[in-house]
Amino acid sequence: MKHIDLIIVGGGPIGIACGLEAKKKGLDYCIIEKGVITNSLYNYPLNMQFFSSSEKLEIDNIPFISNEAKPKRNEALEYYRRIVTSNQLNINLFEKVNTVHKKQGVFHIKTDKEQYTSTYVIIATGFYDLPNTMNVPGENLAKVSHYYKDPHFFAKQKLAVIGASNSAVDAALECYRKGAEVTMLVRGPEIGKRVKYWVRPDIINRIEEGSIKAFYNVTIKEILPKKIDIQTPQGKFSIQNDWVLALTGYKPNFEFLQKIGIQLSNDAKLYPQYNEKTMETNIKNLYLAGVICGGMDTHVWFIENSRIHAKTILRSITEK
C-alpha cells in the first residue's frame, strides 16, 4: 500500500489545475484518472466548440492559443495534454477509484489497480460520465445513445434527437447537414435559452423552414425498433425512426459521494456540502473541486469559474 500526501480523483482541467498547484507547493501528490487525460473532453463530440473563449479556459496563467476566439475540442485536448506532459505531472491514467474510506484520520483509497493511503483527498470527477436517463421502455435498445460523436454515422438515416440544450442542438444541426432526416423531441415549449447565442438562431430557422422537424412539450412513451411513440398536447404520435440520440444531460456520481460520506442537500438539487471559503466538505481534509460542486445544477460551474478552486484548496491544505 502506497502513502501519498494528496490524492486527486479526476484528471480533467480542474484536477490538472489542482495537480499543478500541488506541485508548486512541493506536496507529494497523485492525480488518478479512470480514462485518458481530460477524459470527459475526449468524449465530447468531434466538432464541439466551447462557449467560453480560450483565455477563460486557461489554468495557472498558461496561455491557451486557439485559431478562433472560442476553441474547439481538439485544441482543448492539445492544450491540457501539453500542460500535463510539459510539467511532468504525476498522473495515473486508466485507473478507476472505487472507494475512499477514512479511518483514524487517514484516507484509504482502493482503485481497480492499487491501494493507497493519503492525508488529503480532492474529488474533481465532473459529471459527464452518467447520463440522465428517461426511464422509458426501449431506452436500452442498441439504437439509443446518450452520447453523440460524429454526424457521418447518421447520413441518410431517420434520427430523433431528444433534448434542446447545446449538445442536442449541435447534434441536430450537424447531422442534418450530413444528410440525416432529423426530428427534435423537446420536453419544454422551446429550444433551450442557454443554447450558444450564435447557434440558437440557426436551429430555430431550420425548424421554421421545415428542414428539421420539432415537437414541443413532448413525453416519450416508448422507443421501438423502427419507431418512437410520443405524447404531445396535440395528441399521440408514432414517428418512424432508425436512431435515437437521447441528449438529456448528465449528472455527477452521487452514489460515489454518498459512499464516501459527503452530505448532500435533502432536495432534488443534491448539492454536496462544502465550505465555500476552502472547498472542504463535511469530512475533514476531503475537498471538492469543479462542476461536481453544483449537484444537479450542472450549468452553474464551468472550467472558467471553477479553475480558482485549485488555489483555494491548496491554500487551505498548506495552511494546515
C-alpha positions as CSV (number, residue, x, y, z in Angstrom):
1,M,0.0,0.0,0.0
2,K,1.4,3.4,-1.1
3,H,1.1,6.5,1.0
4,I,0.7,9.8,-0.9
5,D,0.1,13.1,0.9
6,L,-2.6,14.2,-1.6
7,I,-4.8,12.1,-3.9
8,I,-6.7,14.0,-6.6
9,V,-9.5,12.0,-8.1
10,G,-10.2,13.1,-11.7
11,G,-7.8,14.2,-14.4
12,G,-9.9,16.8,-16.1
13,P,-8.9,20.5,-16.4
14,I,-9.7,21.2,-12.7
15,G,-7.9,18.1,-11.5
16,I,-4.9,19.1,-13.6
17,A,-5.1,22.6,-12.1
18,C,-5.0,21.0,-8.6
19,G,-2.0,18.9,-9.6
20,L,-0.1,22.0,-10.9
21,E,-0.8,23.9,-7.7
22,A,0.2,20.9,-5.5
23,K,3.5,20.6,-7.4
24,K,4.2,24.3,-6.9
25,K,3.6,23.9,-3.2
26,G,6.0,21.0,-3.1
27,L,3.4,18.4,-2.0
28,D,3.6,14.7,-2.6
29,Y,0.5,14.2,-4.9
30,C,-1.0,12.0,-7.5
31,I,-3.9,12.5,-9.9
32,I,-5.9,9.4,-10.6
33,E,-8.0,9.3,-13.7
34,K,-10.1,6.4,-14.9
35,G,-9.6,7.2,-18.6
36,V,-7.4,9.4,-20.8
37,I,-6.2,12.9,-19.9
38,T,-9.3,15.1,-19.7
39,N,-11.5,12.0,-20.3
40,S,-14.7,14.0,-20.5
41,L,-13.4,16.4,-23.1
42,Y,-12.1,13.5,-25.1
43,N,-15.7,12.0,-25.2
44,Y,-17.2,15.3,-26.4
45,P,-18.5,15.5,-30.0
46,L,-15.6,15.7,-32.5
47,N,-16.6,19.2,-33.7
48,M,-17.7,20.7,-30.4
49,Q,-16.9,24.3,-29.9
50,F,-16.7,25.8,-26.4
51,F,-19.0,28.6,-25.2
52,S,-16.0,30.1,-23.3
53,S,-13.2,31.9,-25.0
54,S,-9.7,30.4,-24.8
55,E,-8.3,32.7,-22.1
56,K,-11.2,31.7,-19.8
57,L,-10.2,28.1,-20.2
58,E,-6.6,28.7,-19.2
59,I,-5.2,27.3,-16.0
60,D,-2.3,28.5,-13.9
61,N,-1.9,31.5,-16.3
62,I,-0.6,29.2,-19.0
63,P,-1.6,30.8,-22.4
64,F,-4.2,28.9,-24.5
65,I,-3.8,29.9,-28.1
66,S,-6.7,28.9,-30.4
67,N,-7.5,29.5,-34.1
68,E,-10.7,31.2,-33.1
69,A,-11.8,33.1,-30.0
70,K,-13.8,30.1,-28.9
71,P,-11.6,27.0,-29.1
72,K,-12.7,23.6,-30.3
73,R,-12.4,20.2,-28.7
74,N,-9.2,19.1,-30.4
75,E,-7.5,22.4,-29.4
76,A,-8.5,21.9,-25.7
77,L,-7.2,18.4,-25.7
78,E,-3.9,19.6,-27.1
79,Y,-3.7,22.4,-24.5
80,Y,-4.4,20.3,-21.4
81,R,-2.3,17.4,-22.6
82,R,0.7,19.6,-23.1
83,I,0.3,21.1,-19.6
84,V,0.4,17.6,-18.2
85,T,3.4,16.4,-20.2
86,S,5.4,19.6,-20.1
87,N,5.0,20.0,-16.3
88,Q,5.6,16.2,-15.8
89,L,2.5,16.0,-13.6
90,N,2.2,12.8,-11.6
91,I,-1.0,11.3,-13.1
92,N,-2.2,7.7,-13.3
93,L,-4.4,7.0,-16.3
94,F,-6.9,4.3,-16.9
95,E,-7.1,3.7,-13.2
96,K,-10.6,3.9,-11.6
97,V,-11.1,4.9,-7.9
98,N,-13.6,2.5,-6.5
99,T,-13.7,3.5,-2.8
100,V,-12.4,6.3,-0.5
101,H,-12.7,5.4,3.2
102,K,-11.4,7.4,6.2
103,K,-10.1,5.5,9.2
104,Q,-8.3,7.1,12.1
105,G,-7.7,10.3,10.3
106,V,-6.2,8.6,7.2
107,F,-7.9,8.1,3.9
108,H,-7.8,4.6,2.4
109,I,-8.2,4.6,-1.4
110,K,-8.9,1.5,-3.4
111,T,-8.7,1.5,-7.2
112,D,-9.0,-1.2,-9.8
113,K,-5.2,-1.4,-9.8
114,E,-3.8,-0.3,-6.5
115,Q,-4.4,0.7,-2.9
116,Y,-3.2,3.9,-1.3
117,T,-3.4,5.9,1.9
118,S,-3.4,9.7,1.9
119,T,-3.8,12.6,4.3
120,Y,-5.8,14.7,1.9
121,V,-8.2,14.0,-1.0
122,I,-9.6,16.2,-3.7
123,I,-12.7,14.9,-5.7
124,A,-12.7,16.6,-9.1
125,T,-14.7,14.0,-11.1
126,G,-17.0,16.2,-13.1
127,F,-20.4,15.0,-14.3
128,Y,-20.2,13.7,-17.9
129,D,-20.0,10.0,-17.1
130,L,-23.6,9.4,-16.0
131,P,-26.4,10.4,-18.4
132,N,-29.8,11.5,-17.1
133,T,-32.0,8.5,-18.2
134,M,-35.6,8.9,-19.3
135,N,-36.7,5.6,-17.8
136,V,-39.0,4.7,-20.7
137,P,-39.5,1.3,-22.4
138,G,-36.9,0.8,-25.1
139,E,-34.3,3.2,-23.8
140,N,-31.8,0.3,-23.6
141,L,-32.2,-0.6,-27.3
142,A,-29.0,-0.6,-29.3
143,K,-30.4,2.2,-31.5
144,V,-30.4,4.6,-28.5
145,S,-27.3,6.5,-27.3
146,H,-26.8,9.2,-24.6
147,Y,-23.6,10.4,-26.3
148,Y,-23.0,11.9,-29.7
149,K,-19.7,11.8,-31.6
150,D,-19.8,12.2,-35.4
151,P,-22.6,13.2,-37.8
152,H,-21.3,11.0,-40.7
153,F,-22.8,7.9,-38.9
154,F,-26.3,9.2,-39.3
155,A,-26.3,10.2,-43.0
156,K,-29.4,9.0,-44.9
157,Q,-31.0,7.9,-41.6
158,K,-34.0,8.9,-39.6
159,L,-32.6,10.4,-36.5
160,A,-34.5,11.5,-33.4
161,V,-32.7,14.0,-31.1
162,I,-34.2,14.2,-27.6
163,G,-33.4,17.4,-25.8
164,A,-33.0,21.1,-26.5
165,S,-29.7,22.0,-24.9
166,N,-26.3,22.9,-26.6
167,S,-25.4,19.2,-27.2
168,A,-28.8,18.4,-28.7
169,V,-28.9,21.4,-30.9
170,D,-25.3,20.9,-32.1
171,A,-26.1,17.2,-32.9
172,A,-29.3,18.1,-34.8
173,L,-27.6,20.7,-36.9
174,E,-24.5,18.7,-37.8
175,C,-26.5,15.6,-38.6
176,Y,-29.0,17.5,-40.7
177,R,-26.1,19.0,-42.7
178,K,-24.7,15.5,-43.3
179,G,-27.9,14.2,-44.8
180,A,-29.8,12.8,-41.8
181,E,-33.6,13.2,-41.5
182,V,-33.7,14.9,-38.1
183,T,-36.6,15.2,-35.7
184,M,-36.1,17.0,-32.4
185,L,-38.2,15.9,-29.4
186,V,-38.3,18.7,-26.8
187,R,-39.7,18.3,-23.3
188,G,-40.3,22.0,-22.9
189,P,-42.1,24.7,-25.0
190,E,-39.0,25.9,-27.0
191,I,-35.3,25.5,-27.7
192,G,-33.3,26.0,-24.5
193,K,-32.5,29.6,-23.6
194,R,-28.9,28.7,-22.7
195,V,-28.0,27.4,-26.2
196,K,-25.0,29.2,-27.6
197,Y,-26.1,32.6,-28.9
198,W,-24.6,32.1,-32.3
199,V,-26.2,28.7,-32.7
200,R,-29.8,29.2,-31.4
201,P,-31.0,31.3,-34.3
202,D,-29.7,28.7,-36.7
203,I,-31.7,25.9,-35.2
204,I,-34.8,28.0,-34.9
205,N,-34.6,29.0,-38.6
206,R,-34.0,25.4,-39.7
207,I,-37.1,24.3,-37.7
208,E,-39.2,27.1,-39.0
209,E,-38.3,26.4,-42.6
210,G,-39.1,22.7,-42.1
211,S,-35.5,21.4,-42.7
212,I,-35.6,19.9,-39.1
213,K,-38.8,18.7,-37.6
214,A,-39.6,19.6,-34.0
215,F,-42.2,18.5,-31.4
216,Y,-42.5,20.5,-28.2
217,N,-43.9,19.7,-24.8
218,V,-43.2,16.0,-25.6
219,T,-43.4,13.0,-23.4
220,I,-41.6,9.9,-24.7
221,K,-43.9,6.9,-24.2
222,E,-41.9,4.1,-25.8
223,I,-38.9,3.6,-28.1
224,L,-39.4,0.7,-30.5
225,P,-37.0,-0.9,-33.1
226,K,-38.5,1.1,-36.0
227,K,-40.4,4.0,-34.4
228,I,-40.9,6.2,-31.3
229,D,-44.3,6.7,-29.6
230,I,-44.7,10.2,-28.2
231,Q,-47.4,12.2,-26.4
232,T,-47.9,15.9,-27.2
233,P,-50.6,18.4,-26.3
234,Q,-51.9,17.8,-29.8
235,G,-52.2,14.0,-29.2
236,K,-50.2,10.8,-29.6
237,F,-47.9,10.3,-32.5
238,S,-45.7,7.5,-33.8
239,I,-42.5,8.6,-35.6
240,Q,-40.6,6.3,-38.0
241,N,-37.1,6.1,-36.7
242,D,-33.7,4.4,-37.2
243,W,-31.6,6.0,-34.4
244,V,-32.1,8.0,-31.2
245,L,-29.7,10.5,-29.6
246,A,-31.1,11.0,-26.1
247,L,-29.1,14.1,-25.1
248,T,-30.9,14.7,-21.9
249,G,-28.0,15.9,-19.8
250,Y,-25.6,14.3,-17.3
251,K,-25.1,14.2,-13.6
252,P,-22.4,13.7,-11.0
253,N,-21.8,10.3,-9.4
254,F,-23.8,10.9,-6.3
255,E,-23.6,7.3,-5.2
256,F,-19.8,7.6,-5.0
257,L,-20.0,10.8,-3.0
258,Q,-22.5,9.3,-0.6
259,K,-20.4,6.2,0.0
260,I,-17.5,8.4,0.9
261,G,-19.8,10.1,3.4
262,I,-20.3,13.5,1.8
263,Q,-23.6,15.0,2.8
264,L,-26.0,16.1,0.0
265,S,-28.9,18.5,0.3
266,N,-32.2,17.0,1.0
267,D,-33.9,18.1,-2.2
268,A,-33.8,17.4,-5.9
269,K,-30.6,19.6,-6.4
270,L,-28.4,17.2,-4.3
271,Y,-25.9,19.9,-3.6
272,P,-22.9,18.5,-1.8
273,Q,-21.9,20.1,1.5
274,Y,-18.6,22.1,1.4
275,N,-17.1,25.3,2.8
276,E,-17.1,27.9,0.1
277,K,-14.0,29.6,1.5
278,T,-11.9,26.4,1.5
279,M,-13.9,23.9,-0.6
280,E,-13.6,21.4,2.3
281,T,-16.5,19.0,2.7
282,N,-18.2,17.8,5.9
283,I,-15.3,15.3,6.0
284,K,-12.1,16.9,7.3
285,N,-9.3,17.1,4.7
286,L,-11.6,16.0,1.9
287,Y,-12.3,18.7,-0.8
288,L,-14.4,19.2,-3.8
289,A,-13.4,21.0,-7.0
290,G,-15.0,21.8,-10.3
291,V,-18.5,21.2,-11.6
292,I,-19.3,18.5,-9.1
293,C,-19.9,21.2,-6.6
294,G,-23.1,22.2,-8.3
295,G,-25.0,18.9,-7.7
296,M,-27.8,18.6,-10.3
297,D,-27.2,22.2,-11.4
298,T,-24.5,21.2,-13.8
299,H,-24.7,24.6,-15.6
300,V,-23.5,26.6,-12.6
301,W,-19.9,25.6,-12.5
302,F,-17.6,25.6,-15.6
303,I,-13.9,25.5,-16.2
304,E,-13.8,29.2,-16.3
305,N,-15.3,29.9,-12.9
306,S,-14.1,26.8,-11.0
307,R,-10.4,26.9,-12.0
308,I,-9.9,29.0,-8.9
309,H,-10.8,26.0,-6.8
310,A,-7.2,24.7,-7.1
311,K,-5.6,27.7,-5.5
312,T,-8.3,27.8,-2.8
313,I,-7.9,24.2,-1.9
314,L,-4.1,24.1,-1.9
315,R,-4.0,27.3,0.2
316,S,-6.2,25.5,2.8
317,I,-4.0,22.4,2.7
318,T,-0.7,24.2,3.0
319,E,-2.0,26.3,5.9
320,K,-2.8,23.1,7.7
